[in-house]
Coordinates of C-alpha atoms in Angstrom, one line a residue:
X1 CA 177.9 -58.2 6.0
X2 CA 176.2 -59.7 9.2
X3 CA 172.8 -58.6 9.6
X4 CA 172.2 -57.2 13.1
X5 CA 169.6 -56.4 15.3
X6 CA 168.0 -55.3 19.0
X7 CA 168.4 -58.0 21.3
X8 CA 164.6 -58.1 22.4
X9 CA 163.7 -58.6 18.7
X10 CA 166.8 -60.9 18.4
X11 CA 165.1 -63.2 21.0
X12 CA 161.4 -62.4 19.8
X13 CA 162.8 -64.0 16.8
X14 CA 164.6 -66.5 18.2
X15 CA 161.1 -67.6 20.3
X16 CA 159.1 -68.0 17.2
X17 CA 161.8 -69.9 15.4
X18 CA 161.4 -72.2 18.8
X19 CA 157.8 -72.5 17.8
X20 CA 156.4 -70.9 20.8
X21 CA 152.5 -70.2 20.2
X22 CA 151.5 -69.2 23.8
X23 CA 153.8 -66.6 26.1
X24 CA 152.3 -66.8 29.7
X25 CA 153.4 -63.6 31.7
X26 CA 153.5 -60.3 33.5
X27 CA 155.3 -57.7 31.7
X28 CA 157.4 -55.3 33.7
X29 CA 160.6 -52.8 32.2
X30 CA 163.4 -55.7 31.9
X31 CA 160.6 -57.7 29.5
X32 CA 158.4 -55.8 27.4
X33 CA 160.2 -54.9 24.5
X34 CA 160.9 -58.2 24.0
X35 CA 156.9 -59.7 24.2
X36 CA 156.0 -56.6 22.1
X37 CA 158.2 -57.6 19.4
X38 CA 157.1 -61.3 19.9
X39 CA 153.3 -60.4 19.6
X40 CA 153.8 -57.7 16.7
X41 CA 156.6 -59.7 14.5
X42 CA 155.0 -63.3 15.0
X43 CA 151.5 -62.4 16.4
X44 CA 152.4 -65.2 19.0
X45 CA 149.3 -65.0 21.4
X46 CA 150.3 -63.3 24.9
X47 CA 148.5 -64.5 28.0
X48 CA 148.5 -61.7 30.7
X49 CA 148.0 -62.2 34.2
X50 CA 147.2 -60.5 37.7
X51 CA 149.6 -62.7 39.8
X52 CA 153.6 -63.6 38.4
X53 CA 152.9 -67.3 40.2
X54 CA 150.0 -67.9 38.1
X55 CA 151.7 -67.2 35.0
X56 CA 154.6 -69.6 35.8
X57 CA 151.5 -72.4 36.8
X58 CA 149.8 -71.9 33.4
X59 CA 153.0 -72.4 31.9
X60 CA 153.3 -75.9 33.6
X61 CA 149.9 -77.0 33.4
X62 CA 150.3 -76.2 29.5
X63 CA 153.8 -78.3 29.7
X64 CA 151.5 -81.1 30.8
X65 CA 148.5 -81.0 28.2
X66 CA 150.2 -80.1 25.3
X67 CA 153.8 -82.0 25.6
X68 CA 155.3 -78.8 24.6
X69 CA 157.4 -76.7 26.6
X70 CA 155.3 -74.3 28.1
X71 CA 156.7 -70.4 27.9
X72 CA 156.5 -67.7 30.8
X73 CA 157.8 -64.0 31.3
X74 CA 158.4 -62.3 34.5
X75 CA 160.4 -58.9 34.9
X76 CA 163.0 -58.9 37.9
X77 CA 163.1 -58.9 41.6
X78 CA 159.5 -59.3 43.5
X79 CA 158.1 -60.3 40.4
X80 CA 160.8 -63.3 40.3
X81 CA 160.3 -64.1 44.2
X82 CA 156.6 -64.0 43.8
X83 CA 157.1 -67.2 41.2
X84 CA 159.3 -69.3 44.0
X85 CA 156.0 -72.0 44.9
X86 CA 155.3 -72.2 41.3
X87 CA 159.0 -72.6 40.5
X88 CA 158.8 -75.9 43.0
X89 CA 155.6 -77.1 42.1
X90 CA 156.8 -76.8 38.4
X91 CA 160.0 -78.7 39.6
X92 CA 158.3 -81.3 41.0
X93 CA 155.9 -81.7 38.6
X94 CA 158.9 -82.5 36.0
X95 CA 157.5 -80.2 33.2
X96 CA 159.5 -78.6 30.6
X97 CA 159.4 -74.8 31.1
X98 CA 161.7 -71.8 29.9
X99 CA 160.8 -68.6 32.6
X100 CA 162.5 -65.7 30.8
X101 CA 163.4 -63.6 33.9
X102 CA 164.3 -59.9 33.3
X103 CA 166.8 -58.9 36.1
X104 CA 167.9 -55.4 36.8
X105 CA 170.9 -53.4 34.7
X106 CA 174.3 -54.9 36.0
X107 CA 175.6 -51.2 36.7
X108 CA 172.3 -50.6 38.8
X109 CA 174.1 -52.2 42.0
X110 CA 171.8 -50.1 44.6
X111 CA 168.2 -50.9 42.4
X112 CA 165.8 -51.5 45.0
X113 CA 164.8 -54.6 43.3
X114 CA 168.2 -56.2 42.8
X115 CA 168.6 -59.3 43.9
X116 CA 171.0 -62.5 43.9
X117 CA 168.4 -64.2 41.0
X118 CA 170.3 -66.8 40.6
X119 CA 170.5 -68.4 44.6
X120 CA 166.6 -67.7 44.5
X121 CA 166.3 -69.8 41.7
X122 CA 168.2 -72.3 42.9
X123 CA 166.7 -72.9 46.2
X124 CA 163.4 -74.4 44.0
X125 CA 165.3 -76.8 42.5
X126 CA 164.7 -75.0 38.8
X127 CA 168.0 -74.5 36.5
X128 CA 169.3 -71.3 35.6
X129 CA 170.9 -70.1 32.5
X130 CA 172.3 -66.4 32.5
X131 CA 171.7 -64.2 29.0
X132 CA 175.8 -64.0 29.3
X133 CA 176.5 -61.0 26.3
X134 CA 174.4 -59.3 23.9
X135 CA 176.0 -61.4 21.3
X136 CA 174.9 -64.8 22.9
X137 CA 171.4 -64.1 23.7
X138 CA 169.7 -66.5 21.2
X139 CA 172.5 -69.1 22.2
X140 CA 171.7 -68.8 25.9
X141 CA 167.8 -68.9 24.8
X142 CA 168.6 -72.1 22.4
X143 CA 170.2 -74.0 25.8
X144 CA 167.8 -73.0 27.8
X145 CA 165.5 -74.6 25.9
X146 CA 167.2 -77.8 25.4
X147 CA 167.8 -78.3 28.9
X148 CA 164.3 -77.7 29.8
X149 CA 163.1 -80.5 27.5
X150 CA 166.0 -83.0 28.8
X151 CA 166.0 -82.5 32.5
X152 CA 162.1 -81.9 32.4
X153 CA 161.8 -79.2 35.2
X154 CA 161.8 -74.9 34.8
X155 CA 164.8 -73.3 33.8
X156 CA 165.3 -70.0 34.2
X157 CA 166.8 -67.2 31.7
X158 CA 168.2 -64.1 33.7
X159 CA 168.1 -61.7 31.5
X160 CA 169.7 -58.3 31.9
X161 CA 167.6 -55.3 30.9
X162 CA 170.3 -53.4 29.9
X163 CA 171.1 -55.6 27.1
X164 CA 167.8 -54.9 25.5
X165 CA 168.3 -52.4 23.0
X166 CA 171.8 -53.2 22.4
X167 CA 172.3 -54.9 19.4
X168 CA 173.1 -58.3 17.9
X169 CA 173.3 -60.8 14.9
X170 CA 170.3 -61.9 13.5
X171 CA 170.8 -65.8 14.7
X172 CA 168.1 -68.2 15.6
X173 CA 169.7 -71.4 16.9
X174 CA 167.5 -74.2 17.5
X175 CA 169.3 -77.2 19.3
X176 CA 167.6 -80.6 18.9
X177 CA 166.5 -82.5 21.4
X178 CA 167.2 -86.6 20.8
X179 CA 164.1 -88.1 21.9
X180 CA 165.2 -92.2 20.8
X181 CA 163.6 -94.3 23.6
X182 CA 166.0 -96.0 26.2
X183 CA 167.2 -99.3 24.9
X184 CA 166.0 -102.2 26.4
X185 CA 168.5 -103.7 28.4
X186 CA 170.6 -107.1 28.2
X187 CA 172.3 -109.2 30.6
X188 CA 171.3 -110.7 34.3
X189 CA 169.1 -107.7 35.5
X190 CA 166.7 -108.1 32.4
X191 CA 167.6 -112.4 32.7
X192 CA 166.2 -111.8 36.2
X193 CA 162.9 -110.0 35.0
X194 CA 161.9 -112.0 32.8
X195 CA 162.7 -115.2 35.0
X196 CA 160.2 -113.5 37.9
X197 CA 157.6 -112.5 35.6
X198 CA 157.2 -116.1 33.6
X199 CA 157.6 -117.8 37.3
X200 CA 154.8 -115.3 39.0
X201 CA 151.4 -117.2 39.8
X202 CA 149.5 -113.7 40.0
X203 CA 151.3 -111.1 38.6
X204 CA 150.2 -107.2 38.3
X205 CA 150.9 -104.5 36.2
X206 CA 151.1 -101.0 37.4
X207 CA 151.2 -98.3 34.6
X208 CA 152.4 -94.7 35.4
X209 CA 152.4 -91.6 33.7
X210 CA 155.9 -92.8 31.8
X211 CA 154.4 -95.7 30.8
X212 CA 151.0 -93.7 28.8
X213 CA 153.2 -94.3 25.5
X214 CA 153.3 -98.2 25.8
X215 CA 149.5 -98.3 26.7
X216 CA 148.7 -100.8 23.9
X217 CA 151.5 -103.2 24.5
X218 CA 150.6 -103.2 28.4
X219 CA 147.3 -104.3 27.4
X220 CA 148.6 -107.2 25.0
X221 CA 150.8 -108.2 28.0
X222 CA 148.4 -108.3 30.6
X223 CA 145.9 -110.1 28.1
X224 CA 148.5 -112.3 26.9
X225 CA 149.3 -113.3 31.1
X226 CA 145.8 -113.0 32.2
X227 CA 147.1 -110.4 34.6
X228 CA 145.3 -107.3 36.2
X229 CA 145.6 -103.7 34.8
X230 CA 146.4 -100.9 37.5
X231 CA 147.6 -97.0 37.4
X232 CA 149.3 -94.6 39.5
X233 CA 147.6 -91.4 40.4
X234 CA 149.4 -89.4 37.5
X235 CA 148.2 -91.9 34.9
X236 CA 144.4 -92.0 35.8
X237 CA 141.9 -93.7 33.4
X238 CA 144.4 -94.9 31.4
X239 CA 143.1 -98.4 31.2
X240 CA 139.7 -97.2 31.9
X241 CA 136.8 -100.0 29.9
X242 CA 139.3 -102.7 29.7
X243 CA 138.5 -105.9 31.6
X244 CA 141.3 -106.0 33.2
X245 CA 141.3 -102.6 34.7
X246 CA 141.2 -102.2 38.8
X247 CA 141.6 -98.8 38.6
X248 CA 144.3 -96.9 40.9
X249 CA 147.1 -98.9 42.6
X250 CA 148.0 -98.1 46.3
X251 CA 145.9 -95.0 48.8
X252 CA 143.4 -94.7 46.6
X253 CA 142.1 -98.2 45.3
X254 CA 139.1 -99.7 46.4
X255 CA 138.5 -102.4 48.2
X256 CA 138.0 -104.9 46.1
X257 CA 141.3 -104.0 44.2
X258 CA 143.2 -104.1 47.2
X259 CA 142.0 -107.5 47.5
X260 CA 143.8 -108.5 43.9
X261 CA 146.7 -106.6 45.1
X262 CA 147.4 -108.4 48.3
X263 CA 147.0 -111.4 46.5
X264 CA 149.2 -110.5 43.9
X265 CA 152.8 -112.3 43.7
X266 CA 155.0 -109.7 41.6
X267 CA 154.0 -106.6 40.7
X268 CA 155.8 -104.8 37.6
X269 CA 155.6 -101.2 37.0
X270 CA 156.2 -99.4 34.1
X271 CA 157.5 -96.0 33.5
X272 CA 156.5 -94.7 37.2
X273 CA 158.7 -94.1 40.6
X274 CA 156.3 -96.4 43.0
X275 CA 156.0 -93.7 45.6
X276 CA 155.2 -94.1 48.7
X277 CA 151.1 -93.2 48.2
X278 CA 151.6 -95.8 45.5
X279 CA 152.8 -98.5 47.6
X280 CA 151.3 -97.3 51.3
X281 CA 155.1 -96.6 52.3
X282 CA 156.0 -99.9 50.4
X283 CA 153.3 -102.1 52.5
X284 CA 151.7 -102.9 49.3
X285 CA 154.5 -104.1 48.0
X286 CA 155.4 -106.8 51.3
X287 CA 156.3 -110.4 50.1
X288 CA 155.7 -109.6 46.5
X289 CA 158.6 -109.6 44.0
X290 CA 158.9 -105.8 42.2
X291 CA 160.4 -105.0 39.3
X292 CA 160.4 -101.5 38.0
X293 CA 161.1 -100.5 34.5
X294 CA 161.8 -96.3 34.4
X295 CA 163.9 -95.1 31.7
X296 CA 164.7 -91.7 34.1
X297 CA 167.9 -93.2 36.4
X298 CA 166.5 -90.8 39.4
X299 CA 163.3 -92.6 39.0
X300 CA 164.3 -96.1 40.3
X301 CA 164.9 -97.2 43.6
X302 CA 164.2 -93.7 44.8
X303 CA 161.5 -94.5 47.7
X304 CA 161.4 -98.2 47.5
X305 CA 164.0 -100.9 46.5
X306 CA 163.2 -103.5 43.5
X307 CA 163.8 -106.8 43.5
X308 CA 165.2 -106.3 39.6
X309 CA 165.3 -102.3 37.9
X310 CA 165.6 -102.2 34.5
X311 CA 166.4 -98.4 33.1
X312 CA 164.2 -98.7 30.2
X313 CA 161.9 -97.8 27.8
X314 CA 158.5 -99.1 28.9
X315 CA 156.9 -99.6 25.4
X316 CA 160.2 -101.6 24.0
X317 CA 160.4 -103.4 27.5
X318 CA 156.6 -104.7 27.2
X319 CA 156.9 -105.8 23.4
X320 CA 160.1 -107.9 25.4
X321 CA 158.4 -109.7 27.9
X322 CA 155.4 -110.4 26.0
X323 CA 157.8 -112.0 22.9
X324 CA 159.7 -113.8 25.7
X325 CA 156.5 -115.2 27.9
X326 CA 155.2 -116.4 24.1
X327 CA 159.2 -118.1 23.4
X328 CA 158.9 -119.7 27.0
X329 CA 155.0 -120.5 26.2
X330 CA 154.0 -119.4 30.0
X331 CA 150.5 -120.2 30.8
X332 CA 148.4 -117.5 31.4
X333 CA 147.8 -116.9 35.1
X334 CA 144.1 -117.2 34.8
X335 CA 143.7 -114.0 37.5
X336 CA 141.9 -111.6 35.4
X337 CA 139.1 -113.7 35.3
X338 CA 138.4 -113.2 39.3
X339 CA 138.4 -109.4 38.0
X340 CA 134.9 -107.7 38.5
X341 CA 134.8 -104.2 36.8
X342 CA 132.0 -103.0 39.0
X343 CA 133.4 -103.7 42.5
X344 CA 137.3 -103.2 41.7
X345 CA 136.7 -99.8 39.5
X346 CA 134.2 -98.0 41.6
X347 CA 134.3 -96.5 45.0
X348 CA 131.1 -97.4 46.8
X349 CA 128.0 -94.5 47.0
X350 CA 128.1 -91.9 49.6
X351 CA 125.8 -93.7 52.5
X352 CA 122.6 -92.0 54.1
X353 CA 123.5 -89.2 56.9
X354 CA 122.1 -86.4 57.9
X355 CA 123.6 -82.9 56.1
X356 CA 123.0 -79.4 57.4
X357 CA 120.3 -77.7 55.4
X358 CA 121.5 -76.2 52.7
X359 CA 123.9 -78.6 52.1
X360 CA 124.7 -81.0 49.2
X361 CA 126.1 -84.6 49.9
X362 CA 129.5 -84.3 48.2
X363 CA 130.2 -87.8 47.6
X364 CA 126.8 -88.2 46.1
X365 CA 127.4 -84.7 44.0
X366 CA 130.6 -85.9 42.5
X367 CA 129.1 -89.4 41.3
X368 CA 126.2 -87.4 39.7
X369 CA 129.1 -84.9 38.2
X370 CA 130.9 -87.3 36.9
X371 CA 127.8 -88.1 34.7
X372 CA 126.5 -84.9 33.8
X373 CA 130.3 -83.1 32.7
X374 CA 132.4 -84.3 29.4
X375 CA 133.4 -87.4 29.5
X376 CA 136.0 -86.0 27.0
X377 CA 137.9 -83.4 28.7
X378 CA 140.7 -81.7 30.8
X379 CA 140.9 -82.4 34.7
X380 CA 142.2 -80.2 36.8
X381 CA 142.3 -80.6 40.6
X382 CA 143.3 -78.0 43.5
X383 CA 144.8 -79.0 46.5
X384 CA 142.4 -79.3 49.9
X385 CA 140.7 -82.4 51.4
X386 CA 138.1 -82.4 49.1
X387 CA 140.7 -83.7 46.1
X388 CA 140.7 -87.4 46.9
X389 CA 137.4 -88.0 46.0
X390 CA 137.6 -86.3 42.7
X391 CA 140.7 -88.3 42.0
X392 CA 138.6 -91.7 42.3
X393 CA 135.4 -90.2 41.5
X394 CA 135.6 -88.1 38.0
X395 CA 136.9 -89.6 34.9
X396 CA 138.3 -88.7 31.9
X397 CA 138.8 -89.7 28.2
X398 CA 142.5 -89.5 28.2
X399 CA 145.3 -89.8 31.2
X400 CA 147.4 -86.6 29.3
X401 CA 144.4 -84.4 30.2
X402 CA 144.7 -85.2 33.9
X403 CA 146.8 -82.4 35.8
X404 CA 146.8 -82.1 39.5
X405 CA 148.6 -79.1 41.9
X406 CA 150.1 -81.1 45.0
X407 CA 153.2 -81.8 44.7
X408 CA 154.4 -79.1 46.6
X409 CA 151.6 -79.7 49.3
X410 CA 149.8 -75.9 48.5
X411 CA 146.7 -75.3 47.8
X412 CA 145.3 -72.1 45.5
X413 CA 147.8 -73.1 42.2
X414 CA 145.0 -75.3 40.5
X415 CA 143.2 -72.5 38.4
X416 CA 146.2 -71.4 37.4
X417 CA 147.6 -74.3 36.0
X418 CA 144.2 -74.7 34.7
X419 CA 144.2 -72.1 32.4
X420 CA 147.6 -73.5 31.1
X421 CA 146.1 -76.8 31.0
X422 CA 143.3 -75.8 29.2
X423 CA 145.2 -74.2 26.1
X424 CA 147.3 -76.9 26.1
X425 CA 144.2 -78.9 24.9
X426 CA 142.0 -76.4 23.9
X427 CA 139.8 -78.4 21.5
X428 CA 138.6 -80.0 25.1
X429 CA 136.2 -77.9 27.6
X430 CA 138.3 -78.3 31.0
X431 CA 136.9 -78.8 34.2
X432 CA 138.9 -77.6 37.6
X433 CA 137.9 -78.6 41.6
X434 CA 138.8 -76.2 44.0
X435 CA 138.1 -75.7 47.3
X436 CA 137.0 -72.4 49.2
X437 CA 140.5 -71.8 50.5
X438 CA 142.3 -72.6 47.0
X439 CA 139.8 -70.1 45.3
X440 CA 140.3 -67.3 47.3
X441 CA 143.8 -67.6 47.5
X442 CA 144.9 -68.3 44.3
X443 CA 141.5 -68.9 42.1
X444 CA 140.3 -65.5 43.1
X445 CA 143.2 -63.9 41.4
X446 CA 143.1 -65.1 38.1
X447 CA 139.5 -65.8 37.1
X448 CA 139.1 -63.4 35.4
X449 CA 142.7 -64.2 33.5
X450 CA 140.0 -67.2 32.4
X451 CA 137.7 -64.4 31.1
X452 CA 139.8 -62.1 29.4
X453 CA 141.2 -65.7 27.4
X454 CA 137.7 -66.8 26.5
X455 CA 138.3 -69.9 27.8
X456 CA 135.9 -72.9 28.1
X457 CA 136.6 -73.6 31.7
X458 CA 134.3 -75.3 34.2
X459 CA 135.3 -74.2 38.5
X460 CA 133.8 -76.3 40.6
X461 CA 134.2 -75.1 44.3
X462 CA 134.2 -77.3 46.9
X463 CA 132.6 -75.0 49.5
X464 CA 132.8 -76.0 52.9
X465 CA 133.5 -72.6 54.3
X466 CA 136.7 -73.7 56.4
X467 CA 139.9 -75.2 55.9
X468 CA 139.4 -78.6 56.1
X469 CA 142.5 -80.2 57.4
X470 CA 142.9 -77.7 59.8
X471 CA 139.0 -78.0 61.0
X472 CA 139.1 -82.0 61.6
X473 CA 142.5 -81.7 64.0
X474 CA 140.1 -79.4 65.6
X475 CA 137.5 -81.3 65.7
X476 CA 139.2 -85.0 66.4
X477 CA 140.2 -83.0 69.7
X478 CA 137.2 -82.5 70.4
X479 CA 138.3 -78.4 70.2
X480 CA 135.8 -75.9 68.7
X481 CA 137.0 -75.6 65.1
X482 CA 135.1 -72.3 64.9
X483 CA 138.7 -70.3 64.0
X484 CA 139.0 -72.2 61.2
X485 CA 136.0 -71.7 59.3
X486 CA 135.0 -68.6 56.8
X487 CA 132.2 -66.4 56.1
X488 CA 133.1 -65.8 52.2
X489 CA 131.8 -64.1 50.0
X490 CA 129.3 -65.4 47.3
X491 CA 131.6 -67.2 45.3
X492 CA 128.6 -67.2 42.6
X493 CA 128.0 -63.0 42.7
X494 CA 132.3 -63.0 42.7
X495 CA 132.2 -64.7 39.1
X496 CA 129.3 -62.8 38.2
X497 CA 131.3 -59.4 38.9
X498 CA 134.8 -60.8 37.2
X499 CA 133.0 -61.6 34.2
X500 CA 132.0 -65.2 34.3
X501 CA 128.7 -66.8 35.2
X502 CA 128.2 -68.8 38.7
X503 CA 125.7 -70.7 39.7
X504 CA 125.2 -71.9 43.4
X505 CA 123.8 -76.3 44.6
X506 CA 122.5 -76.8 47.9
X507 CA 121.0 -80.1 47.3
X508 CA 121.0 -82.9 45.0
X509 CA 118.0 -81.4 43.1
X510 CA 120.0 -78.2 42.1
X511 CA 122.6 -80.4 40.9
X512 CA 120.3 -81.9 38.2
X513 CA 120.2 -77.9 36.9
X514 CA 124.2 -78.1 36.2
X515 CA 124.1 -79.7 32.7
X516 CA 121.5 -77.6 31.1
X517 CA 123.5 -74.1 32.7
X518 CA 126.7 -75.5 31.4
X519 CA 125.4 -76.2 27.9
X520 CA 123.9 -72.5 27.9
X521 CA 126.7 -70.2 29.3
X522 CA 129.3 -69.7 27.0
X523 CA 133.0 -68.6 28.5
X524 CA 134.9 -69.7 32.5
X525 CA 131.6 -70.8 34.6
X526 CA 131.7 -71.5 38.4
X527 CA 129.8 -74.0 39.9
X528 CA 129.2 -73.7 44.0
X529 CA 128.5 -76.6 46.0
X530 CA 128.1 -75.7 49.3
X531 CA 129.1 -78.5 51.3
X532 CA 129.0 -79.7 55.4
X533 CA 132.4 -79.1 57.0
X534 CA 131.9 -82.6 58.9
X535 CA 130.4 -84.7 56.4
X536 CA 133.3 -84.3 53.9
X537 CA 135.1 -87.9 53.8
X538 CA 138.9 -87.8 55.0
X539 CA 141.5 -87.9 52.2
X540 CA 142.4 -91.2 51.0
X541 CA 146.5 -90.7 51.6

């Protein structure tokens, strides 16, 4: 005799035997059956929030720490359309999450929160899977699951609440996932490759966040040619200490490593689109031979055309070229050599100018940050103008603990993710920049999410007490920019009161205060820099 069951417990079940450890979410009557069973029967932890977008965040920025598929709730209707910017900025992020989406009884056709879930859904460019019987809800679950991990974005499983308490088999299917690297390929593309890279005078390699797998055979490449070391954005620090690192390739180099890369003769990139911030709208890339190895078919030739594109795994592809530069004994190219670590790595010091009293000179804060927080840790950056300067300022231990909220161009999603990001690597302190704007509107919200988790998260506010892009059009006008500044709240009293501890830096002296108050407050801290809306440098895009 089959063994049956409820179908919330049926998928509480089913989540467990998917190994899910975290469930970020709001609960609401189409979903909480099924959390309660997942937190009683498997004593998986639940992560509550104020705000259904900053559930779905978390979930992505725990996609991107962990390499897990990150796990979210949300009952139906508003509680789904609050989650559409999150939905894209998941999508675009290509994380691996499952949103289990209640949606109202299919008899309940004049519910006031019925809605077409499915066309919302779609219109963020997440997939949707609909809980289709009571008798296929683990099935649904189990390909939901699978295509989340192969077409890395959020898909979404509608789920009826009338199913519920109806019941079902006991069945926990678990579909597996084939995660075999791309082959490397044969034949005239790879012929070509190879041919361009032994023939290339001062070749480059650019590593991106596919490539993070494949760093050690990079490195034995670029040693083995003599040939510079560079990153995209999403794969920061990842050859950070190496001689042959020049840091960021493309908007946000310096100048001394845009100097090796103009000079460069044939640039190869590995595991990463070469985007148009990459490649300054493929300037950088101007009477140089390009060859781009990306084992994700969408991923190549989808802002810029290479002279060869291999679809590829980037580890098995570097252990190739370096066996055939040794076969074809290619002389090394002698360019790493010209590479000096302190002028090609690091963006020059903030120079003397006046600030308003009461001020701290933000360029000169973040060098001095980047000394006094963990080397070793998770970095989590807000959108605003002030995000630039973190990205080429503020370093980190490890590329896979680098999360950023942009991709959707919004600002106020970074604190969320960050408290994903965070229990995605939780044996790390994490450390988030915001700016005033992203705090209030989305930080503000869930800080005290942060709290109520115990986390060891570090806010930094950027607090310039306007929005920034909107106050330099103003300004470069020569139009009083007075409507776009604030009078906020004390950010520093506001994490007092939602739990946490604040402190407030007006100068550089203050800032020397920051290590000790980190190392003595325990739980989320928030650290205010209050900056000068016009001596904030211009984003570097």
């Amino acid at each position: 005799m089959t063994e049956t069951t409820t179908v919330h417990e049926a998928l509480a079940d089913a989540l467990a035997a998917h190994e899910v450890d975290h469930l970020f979410g709001l609960m609401g009557d189409a979903n909480l059956f099924m959390v309660e069973s997942l937190v009683r029967r498997h004593g998986t932890t639940f992560v509550p929030f104020a705000h259904e977008a900053g559930s779905v965040l978390a979930a992505v920025g725990y996609a991107s720490t962990s390499g897990r598929i990150g796990v979210v709730t949300v009952t139906h209707g508003p509680a789904l359309t609050n989650c559409v910017t999150a939905l894209v900025e998941g999508t675009r992020a290509q994380q691996p999450v499952v949103l289990l989406v209640g949606d109202t009884p299919a008899t309940a056709l004049h519910n006031p929160q019925n809605i077409d879930q499915r066309e919302v859904i779609k219109t963020t460019g997440a997939g949707f899977v609909q809980l289709n019987t009571p008798e296929t809800a683990t099935q649904d679950l189990a390909t939901a699951f699978y295509r989340a991990r192969v077409e890395k974005r959020p898909i979404a499983l509608n789920m009826p609440s009338d199913f519920m308490w109806q019941t079902t088999r006991r069945d926990t299917p678990v579909r597996k996932v084939f995660d075999a690297p791309a082959m490397v390929p044969e034949g005239e593309d790879m012929e070509q490759a190879i041919g361009m890279l032994a023939s290339a005078r001062r070749p480059l390699i650019v590593a991106g966040n596919g490539a993070i797998e494949a760093r050690e055979d990079l490195v034995k490449l670029a040693e083995r040619l003599e040939a510079p070391l560079a990153t995209t954005l999403q794969a920061k620090d990842m050859f950070a200490g190496h001689p042959n690192n020049i840091g960021i390739f493309g908007t946000l180099s310096t100048e001394g490593a845009y100097d090796i890369i103009g000079k460069a003769d044939c640039v190869v990139g590995f595991g990463t689109q070469m985007h148009i911030f990459n490649t300054e709208s493929g300037k950088l890339l101007e009477g140089k031979r390009a060859i781009q190895i990306n084992n994700d078919p969408d991923g190549v030739g989808a802002m810029f055309h290479p002279d060869v594109a291999l679809i590829a795994d980037a580890k098995l592809t570097a252990q190739n070229f370096l066996t055939w530069m040794d076969e074809a004994e290619v002389a090394p190219s002698g360019v790493a050599a010209e590479i000096d670590p302190g002028k090609v790595t690091k963006h020059p010091p903030s120079p003397m100018r006046p600030i308003q009293p009461g001020c701290v000179d933000y360029v000169a804060a973040l060098d001095r940050l980047d000394a006094i927080l963990p080397q070793d840790k998770v970095l989590i950056c807000d959108g605003g103008r002030f995000m630039t300067e973190v990205w080429c300022r503020v370093g980190l231990s490890d590329p896979r603990a680098f999360v950023y909220s942009t991709r959707f161009g919004s600002i106020g999603l970074g604190l969320s993710i960050g408290i994903g990001a965070a229990m995605g690597q939780q044996d790390k302190p994490a450390v988030l920049f915001t700016g005033d704007g992203g705090f209030m509107s989305g930080g503000l919200v869930e800080f005290n999410t942060a709290v109520r988790a115990g986390l060891r998260l570090i806010v930094i506010v950027a607090n310039d007490a306007a929005y920034g892009a909107e106050y330099i059009q103003f300004t470069d006008r020569q139009l009083d920019p007075e409507i776009s500044t604030f009078h906020w709240p004390s950010f520093v009293d506001t994490a007092n009161a939602l739990g946490g501890k604040g402190m407030a830096v007006t100068s550089l002296e203050e800032l020397e205060e920051v290590g000790a108050f980190i190392e003595s407050t325990e739980g989320p801290i928030l650290i205010e820099l209050k900056l000068d809306p016009s001596e904030i440098p211009r984003m570097r895009l």
